[in-house]
Amino acid sequence: MAEFCLDCWNKLNERNDNEKKYILSDDLDLCEGCGRWKPVIIMTRKRYYMYKFRYIIFPFKVIFIIIYFLLRLIILPYLIYMYKNAKNKRPKA
C-alpha cells in the first residue's frame, strides 16, 4: 500500500484537507511522495463529517431527548397498571 504524508496527499489529490480528516501514524515513516520521514496517512476517519456538523445536530438531539423523556413520563402510569395486572393474572403455584 502506498504511504503518503498529508502534504503529498493534498498535492496529489489537489485538496486542502487538514489533519482531523485522517488518522496519521504515530511513528515516522518514509513518505513515497517526497521521500522524507514523516507521519503518514493510515486511513480516513469514519465519523469526520458527523464531528463537523455536531453543532447543527446538537439542538435536534436535545429536543429529541426532552420529548422522549416527557412521553415516557406520560406512559409510566399505564406501564405500572399493566405490570400490576400481569402480576395478578399469573397462576399461583
GROMACS .gro file of N, CA, C and O in nm:
model
  372
    1MET      N    1   0.084  -0.117   0.000
    1MET     CA    2   0.000   0.000   0.000
    1MET      C    3   0.089   0.125   0.000
    1MET      O    4   0.191   0.130   0.069
    2ALA      N    5   0.048   0.224  -0.074
    2ALA     CA    6   0.125   0.348  -0.082
    2ALA      C    7   0.105   0.428   0.046
    2ALA      O    8  -0.005   0.436   0.100
    3GLU      N    9   0.213   0.486   0.094
    3GLU     CA   10   0.207   0.567   0.215
    3GLU      C   11   0.253   0.708   0.183
    3GLU      O   12   0.366   0.729   0.139
    4PHE      N   13   0.164   0.801   0.203
    4PHE     CA   14   0.192   0.941   0.173
    4PHE      C   15   0.171   1.025   0.299
    4PHE      O   16   0.081   0.997   0.379
    5CYS      N   17   0.251   1.130   0.313
    5CYS     CA   18   0.227   1.227   0.420
    5CYS      C   19   0.110   1.316   0.378
    5CYS      O   20   0.064   1.312   0.264
    6LEU      N   21   0.061   1.395   0.469
    6LEU     CA   22  -0.056   1.477   0.443
    6LEU      C   23  -0.028   1.581   0.334
    6LEU      O   24  -0.113   1.605   0.248
    7ASP      N   25   0.090   1.639   0.333
    7ASP     CA   26   0.124   1.739   0.232
    7ASP      C   27   0.124   1.678   0.091
    7ASP      O   28   0.066   1.735  -0.002
    8CYS      N   29   0.189   1.563   0.076
    8CYS     CA   30   0.193   1.499  -0.056
    8CYS      C   31   0.055   1.451  -0.099
    8CYS      O   32   0.020   1.456  -0.216
    9TRP      N   33  -0.025   1.405  -0.004
    9TRP     CA   34  -0.161   1.361  -0.034
    9TRP      C   35  -0.245   1.477  -0.087
    9TRP      O   36  -0.321   1.461  -0.182
   10ASN      N   37  -0.231   1.593  -0.022
   10ASN     CA   38  -0.305   1.710  -0.068
   10ASN      C   39  -0.259   1.756  -0.207
   10ASN      O   40  -0.339   1.796  -0.290
   11LYS      N   41  -0.129   1.750  -0.231
   11LYS     CA   42  -0.077   1.788  -0.363
   11LYS      C   43  -0.124   1.690  -0.471
   11LYS      O   44  -0.162   1.729  -0.580
   12LEU      N   45  -0.121   1.561  -0.437
   12LEU     CA   46  -0.157   1.457  -0.532
   12LEU      C   47  -0.305   1.465  -0.571
   12LEU      O   48  -0.341   1.450  -0.687
   13ASN      N   49  -0.390   1.492  -0.473
   13ASN     CA   50  -0.534   1.496  -0.499
   13ASN      C   51  -0.589   1.638  -0.519
   13ASN      O   52  -0.710   1.655  -0.532
   14GLU      N   53  -0.500   1.736  -0.518
   14GLU     CA   54  -0.538   1.876  -0.535
   14GLU      C   55  -0.647   1.918  -0.436
   14GLU      O   56  -0.752   1.968  -0.472
   15ARG      N   57  -0.618   1.895  -0.309
   15ARG     CA   58  -0.710   1.930  -0.200
   15ARG      C   59  -0.636   2.012  -0.097
   15ARG      O   60  -0.515   2.033  -0.105
   16ASN      N   61  -0.712   2.055   0.004
   16ASN     CA   62  -0.653   2.127   0.116
   16ASN      C   63  -0.713   2.071   0.246
   16ASN      O   64  -0.768   2.144   0.327
   17ASP      N   65  -0.703   1.938   0.266
   17ASP     CA   66  -0.758   1.874   0.384
   17ASP      C   67  -0.667   1.897   0.504
   17ASP      O   68  -0.546   1.915   0.489
   18ASN      N   69  -0.726   1.893   0.623
   18ASN     CA   70  -0.646   1.909   0.744
   18ASN      C   71  -0.624   1.774   0.811
   18ASN      O   72  -0.676   1.671   0.768
   19GLU      N   73  -0.549   1.774   0.920
   19GLU     CA   74  -0.512   1.651   0.991
   19GLU      C   75  -0.631   1.582   1.054
   19GLU      O   76  -0.627   1.462   1.078
   20LYS      N   77  -0.737   1.655   1.086
   20LYS     CA   78  -0.852   1.598   1.155
   20LYS      C   79  -0.930   1.500   1.069
   20LYS      O   80  -1.002   1.416   1.120
   21LYS      N   81  -0.917   1.510   0.939
   21LYS     CA   82  -0.991   1.420   0.849
   21LYS      C   83  -0.927   1.282   0.840
   21LYS      O   84  -0.993   1.185   0.806
   22TYR      N   85  -0.798   1.271   0.870
   22TYR     CA   86  -0.727   1.145   0.854
   22TYR      C   87  -0.665   1.100   0.986
   22TYR      O   88  -0.634   1.180   1.073
   23ILE      N   89  -0.644   0.971   0.997
   23ILE     CA   90  -0.569   0.914   1.109
   23ILE      C   91  -0.425   0.902   1.061
   23ILE      O   92  -0.397   0.833   0.962
   24LEU      N   93  -0.336   0.969   1.131
   24LEU     CA   94  -0.194   0.967   1.095
   24LEU      C   95  -0.118   0.872   1.185
   24LEU      O   96  -0.156   0.848   1.300
   25SER      N   97  -0.008   0.816   1.134
   25SER     CA   98   0.072   0.723   1.213
   25SER      C   99   0.144   0.798   1.325
   25SER      O  100   0.178   0.916   1.311
   26ASP      N  101   0.166   0.728   1.436
   26ASP     CA  102   0.239   0.789   1.549
   26ASP      C  103   0.389   0.793   1.520
   26ASP      O  104   0.457   0.887   1.559
   27ASP      N  105   0.439   0.690   1.455
   27ASP     CA  106   0.581   0.682   1.424
   27ASP      C  107   0.609   0.746   1.288
   27ASP      O  108   0.522   0.758   1.204
   28LEU      N  109   0.733   0.785   1.270
   28LEU     CA  110   0.774   0.839   1.142
   28LEU      C  111   0.791   0.726   1.042
   28LEU      O  112   0.839   0.618   1.075
   29ASP      N  113   0.746   0.752   0.920
   29ASP     CA  114   0.757   0.652   0.814
   29ASP      C  115   0.801   0.724   0.687
   29ASP      O  116   0.784   0.844   0.673
   30LEU      N  117   0.854   0.650   0.594
   30LEU     CA  118   0.904   0.708   0.470
   30LEU      C  119   0.788   0.740   0.377
   30LEU      O  120   0.713   0.653   0.337
   31CYS      N  121   0.775   0.868   0.344
   31CYS     CA  122   0.670   0.912   0.251
   31CYS      C  123   0.714   0.879   0.110
   31CYS      O  124   0.828   0.905   0.072
   32GLU      N  125   0.624   0.821   0.032
   32GLU     CA  126   0.659   0.783  -0.105
   32GLU      C  127   0.651   0.900  -0.201
   32GLU      O  128   0.697   0.889  -0.314
   33GLY      N  129   0.594   1.011  -0.159
   33GLY     CA  130   0.585   1.126  -0.246
   33GLY      C  131   0.710   1.213  -0.240
   33GLY      O  132   0.771   1.245  -0.342
   34CYS      N  133   0.749   1.251  -0.117
   34CYS     CA  134   0.862   1.343  -0.103
   34CYS      C  135   0.989   1.272  -0.056
   34CYS      O  136   1.098   1.329  -0.061
   35GLY      N  137   0.978   1.148  -0.007
   35GLY     CA  138   1.096   1.073   0.035
   35GLY      C  139   1.149   1.114   0.171
   35GLY      O  140   1.261   1.079   0.207
   36ARG      N  141   1.071   1.186   0.251
   36ARG     CA  142   1.113   1.227   0.386
   36ARG      C  143   1.048   1.137   0.490
   36ARG      O  144   0.948   1.072   0.465
   37TRP      N  145   1.104   1.140   0.610
   37TRP     CA  146   1.047   1.065   0.721
   37TRP      C  147   0.944   1.153   0.791
   37TRP      O  148   0.980   1.249   0.858
   38LYS      N  149   0.817   1.121   0.774
   38LYS     CA  150   0.706   1.199   0.830
   38LYS      C  151   0.596   1.103   0.875
   38LYS      O  152   0.593   0.987   0.833
   39PRO      N  153   0.504   1.151   0.958
   39PRO     CA  154   0.386   1.069   0.986
   39PRO      C  155   0.303   1.056   0.858
   39PRO      O  156   0.279   1.154   0.788
   40VAL      N  157   0.264   0.935   0.825
   40VAL     CA  158   0.189   0.910   0.701
   40VAL      C  159   0.042   0.884   0.734
   40VAL      O  160   0.006   0.854   0.847
   41ILE      N  161  -0.042   0.894   0.633
   41ILE     CA  162  -0.185   0.871   0.649
   41ILE      C  163  -0.210   0.721   0.658
   41ILE      O  164  -0.166   0.644   0.573
   42ILE      N  165  -0.283   0.681   0.762
   42ILE     CA  166  -0.320   0.540   0.778
   42ILE      C  167  -0.457   0.516   0.714
   42ILE      O  168  -0.474   0.424   0.635
   43MET      N  169  -0.555   0.598   0.751
   43MET     CA  170  -0.689   0.584   0.695
   43MET      C  171  -0.770   0.711   0.719
   43MET      O  172  -0.730   0.798   0.795
   44THR      N  173  -0.886   0.719   0.655
   44THR     CA  174  -0.976   0.833   0.673
   44THR      C  175  -1.062   0.809   0.797
   44THR      O  176  -1.103   0.696   0.822
   45ARG      N  177  -1.086   0.913   0.873
   45ARG     CA  178  -1.175   0.899   0.989
   45ARG      C  179  -1.317   0.874   0.941
   45ARG      O  180  -1.365   0.938   0.849
   46LYS      N  181  -1.386   0.781   1.007
   46LYS     CA  182  -1.520   0.743   0.963
   46LYS      C  183  -1.624   0.846   1.005
   46LYS      O  184  -1.720   0.870   0.933
   47ARG      N  185  -1.611   0.904   1.120
   47ARG     CA  186  -1.711   0.997   1.171
   47ARG      C  187  -1.669   1.143   1.155
   47ARG      O  188  -1.712   1.229   1.231
   48TYR      N  189  -1.589   1.174   1.057
   48TYR     CA  190  -1.538   1.309   1.041
   48TYR      C  191  -1.651   1.409   1.015
   48TYR      O  192  -1.655   1.516   1.074
   49TYR      N  193  -1.743   1.375   0.927
   49TYR     CA  194  -1.848   1.470   0.892
   49TYR      C  195  -1.950   1.485   1.005
   49TYR      O  196  -2.007   1.592   1.023
   50MET      N  197  -1.974   1.379   1.082
   50MET     CA  198  -2.061   1.392   1.199
   50MET      C  199  -1.998   1.486   1.301
   50MET      O  200  -2.067   1.564   1.364
   51TYR      N  201  -1.867   1.478   1.316
   51TYR     CA  202  -1.797   1.568   1.406
   51TYR      C  203  -1.806   1.711   1.357
   51TYR      O  204  -1.821   1.804   1.434
   52LYS      N  205  -1.801   1.727   1.226
   52LYS     CA  206  -1.804   1.860   1.166
   52LYS      C  207  -1.940   1.928   1.186
   52LYS      O  208  -1.948   2.048   1.205
   53PHE      N  209  -2.047   1.850   1.179
   53PHE     CA  210  -2.182   1.905   1.191
   53PHE      C  211  -2.243   1.887   1.329
   53PHE      O  212  -2.365   1.894   1.346
   54ARG      N  213  -2.162   1.865   1.430
   54ARG     CA  214  -2.215   1.839   1.565
   54ARG      C  215  -2.291   1.958   1.622
   54ARG      O  216  -2.385   1.939   1.698
   55TYR      N  217  -2.254   2.079   1.587
   55TYR     CA  218  -2.324   2.196   1.640
   55TYR      C  219  -2.461   2.214   1.574
   55TYR      O  220  -2.551   2.273   1.633
   56ILE      N  221  -2.477   2.164   1.453
   56ILE     CA  222  -2.607   2.170   1.387
   56ILE      C  223  -2.698   2.060   1.441
   56ILE      O  224  -2.817   2.081   1.461
   57ILE      N  225  -2.643   1.943   1.469
   57ILE     CA  226  -2.720   1.829   1.516
   57ILE      C  227  -2.756   1.841   1.663
   57ILE      O  228  -2.859   1.789   1.707
   58PHE      N  229  -2.678   1.910   1.742
   58PHE     CA  230  -2.697   1.917   1.887
   58PHE      C  231  -2.836   1.965   1.929
   58PHE      O  232  -2.898   1.901   2.015
   59PRO      N  233  -2.891   2.074   1.873
   59PRO     CA  234  -3.025   2.115   1.916
   59PRO      C  235  -3.132   2.009   1.889
   59PRO      O  236  -3.223   1.989   1.971
   60PHE      N  237  -3.120   1.937   1.778
   60PHE     CA  238  -3.215   1.831   1.748
   60PHE      C  239  -3.205   1.717   1.848
   60PHE      O  240  -3.305   1.657   1.887
   61LYS      N  241  -3.083   1.685   1.890
   61LYS     CA  242  -3.063   1.581   1.991
   61LYS      C  243  -3.128   1.621   2.123
   61LYS      O  244  -3.194   1.540   2.188
   62VAL      N  245  -3.109   1.745   2.163
   62VAL     CA  246  -3.165   1.793   2.289
   62VAL      C  247  -3.318   1.790   2.284
   62VAL      O  248  -3.383   1.742   2.378
   63ILE      N  249  -3.376   1.837   2.175
   63ILE     CA  250  -3.521   1.836   2.161
   63ILE      C  251  -3.573   1.692   2.163
   63ILE      O  252  -3.674   1.662   2.228
   64PHE      N  253  -3.507   1.601   2.095
   64PHE     CA  254  -3.548   1.461   2.094
   64PHE      C  255  -3.544   1.401   2.234
   64PHE      O  256  -3.637   1.330   2.275
   65ILE      N  257  -3.438   1.428   2.309
   65ILE     CA  258  -3.425   1.374   2.444
   65ILE      C  259  -3.537   1.427   2.535
   65ILE      O  260  -3.597   1.352   2.613
   66ILE      N  261  -3.568   1.555   2.525
   66ILE     CA  262  -3.675   1.613   2.607
   66ILE      C  263  -3.810   1.552   2.572
   66ILE      O  264  -3.886   1.512   2.661
   67ILE      N  265  -3.840   1.541   2.444
   67ILE     CA  266  -3.968   1.482   2.401
   67ILE      C  267  -3.975   1.335   2.443
   67ILE      O  268  -4.079   1.289   2.492
   68TYR      N  269  -3.868   1.261   2.425
   68TYR     CA  270  -3.866   1.121   2.465
   68TYR      C  271  -3.890   1.106   2.615
   68TYR      O  272  -3.969   1.020   2.658
   69PHE      N  273  -3.826   1.188   2.695
   69PHE     CA  274  -3.844   1.182   2.840
   69PHE      C  275  -3.989   1.214   2.879
   69PHE      O  276  -4.048   1.144   2.962
   70LEU      N  277  -4.047   1.316   2.818
   70LEU     CA  278  -4.185   1.352   2.850
   70LEU      C  279  -4.283   1.242   2.810
   70LEU      O  280  -4.378   1.212   2.884
   71LEU      N  281  -4.263   1.182   2.695
   71LEU     CA  282  -4.351   1.073   2.652
   71LEU      C  283  -4.339   0.952   2.744
   71LEU      O  284  -4.440   0.889   2.778
   72ARG      N  285  -4.217   0.918   2.784
   72ARG     CA  286  -4.201   0.808   2.879
   72ARG      C  287  -4.265   0.839   3.012
   72ARG      O  288  -4.320   0.751   3.077
   73LEU      N  289  -4.261   0.964   3.054
   73LEU     CA  290  -4.323   1.004   3.179
   73LEU      C  291  -4.476   0.994   3.170
   73LEU      O  292  -4.542   0.953   3.265
   74ILE      N  293  -4.532   1.027   3.055
   74ILE     CA  294  -4.677   1.017   3.035
   74ILE      C  295  -4.720   0.870   3.032
   74ILE      O  296  -4.825   0.833   3.084
   75ILE      N  297  -4.639   0.783   2.974
   75ILE     CA  298  -4.673   0.641   2.960
   75ILE      C  299  -4.650   0.563   3.090
   75ILE      O  300  -4.706   0.455   3.108
   76LEU      N  301  -4.574   0.617   3.182
   76LEU     CA  302  -4.538   0.546   3.305
   76LEU      C  303  -4.658   0.492   3.383
   76LEU      O  304  -4.657   0.376   3.423
   77PRO      N  305  -4.763   0.570   3.409
   77PRO     CA  306  -4.877   0.513   3.484
   77PRO      C  307  -4.940   0.393   3.412
   77PRO      O  308  -4.979   0.295   3.477
   78TYR      N  309  -4.949   0.397   3.282
   78TYR     CA  310  -5.005   0.286   3.206
   78TYR      C  311  -4.916   0.163   3.220
   78TYR      O  312  -4.966   0.050   3.237
   79LEU      N  313  -4.785   0.180   3.216
   79LEU     CA  314  -4.694   0.067   3.230
   79LEU      C  315  -4.704   0.005   3.369
   79LEU      O  316  -4.700  -0.118   3.384
   80ILE      N  317  -4.718   0.087   3.471
   80ILE     CA  318  -4.735   0.037   3.608
   80ILE      C  319  -4.865  -0.041   3.618
   80ILE      O  320  -4.871  -0.150   3.676
   81TYR      N  321  -4.974   0.011   3.560
   81TYR     CA  322  -5.104  -0.056   3.561
   81TYR      C  323  -5.095  -0.191   3.491
   81TYR      O  324  -5.145  -0.292   3.542
   82MET      N  325  -5.030  -0.197   3.375
   82MET     CA  326  -5.017  -0.323   3.302
   82MET      C  327  -4.930  -0.423   3.377
   82MET      O  328  -4.958  -0.543   3.378
   83TYR      N  329  -4.828  -0.376   3.444
   83TYR     CA  330  -4.741  -0.464   3.522
   83TYR      C  331  -4.818  -0.527   3.637
   83TYR      O  332  -4.807  -0.646   3.662
   84LYS      N  333  -4.899  -0.446   3.707
   84LYS     CA  334  -4.977  -0.499   3.819
   84LYS      C  335  -5.083  -0.597   3.772
   84LYS      O  336  -5.109  -0.699   3.837
   85ASN      N  337  -5.148  -0.570   3.659
   85ASN     CA  338  -5.246  -0.663   3.605
   85ASN      C  339  -5.183  -0.795   3.563
   85ASN      O  340  -5.239  -0.902   3.587
   86ALA      N  341  -5.069  -0.788   3.501
   86ALA     CA  342  -4.998  -0.910   3.460
   86ALA      C  343  -4.954  -0.990   3.581
   86ALA      O  344  -4.956  -1.113   3.580
   87LYS      N  345  -4.917  -0.923   3.685
   87LYS     CA  346  -4.872  -0.988   3.808
   87LYS      C  347  -4.989  -1.058   3.876
   87LYS      O  348  -4.975  -1.169   3.929
   88ASN      N  349  -5.108  -0.995   3.875
   88ASN     CA  350  -5.226  -1.054   3.939
   88ASN      C  351  -5.283  -1.170   3.859
   88ASN      O  352  -5.346  -1.259   3.915
   89LYS      N  353  -5.267  -1.171   3.727
   89LYS     CA  354  -5.325  -1.274   3.642
   89LYS      C  355  -5.241  -1.401   3.635
   89LYS      O  356  -5.287  -1.502   3.585
   90ARG      N  357  -5.118  -1.399   3.685
   90ARG     CA  358  -5.035  -1.519   3.683
   90ARG      C  359  -5.093  -1.625   3.775
   90ARG      O  360  -5.138  -1.594   3.886
   91PRO      N  361  -5.091  -1.751   3.729
   91PRO     CA  362  -5.141  -1.856   3.818
   91PRO      C  363  -5.047  -1.878   3.935
   91PRO      O  364  -4.924  -1.873   3.921
   92LYS      N  365  -5.105  -1.897   4.051
   92LYS     CA  366  -5.024  -1.919   4.173
   92LYS      C  367  -4.991  -2.067   4.185
   92LYS      O  368  -5.076  -2.153   4.169
   93ALA      N  369  -4.867  -2.095   4.216
   93ALA     CA  370  -4.822  -2.234   4.223
   93ALA      C  371  -4.842  -2.292   4.359
   93ALA      O  372  -4.857  -2.241   4.460
   0.00000   0.00000   0.00000
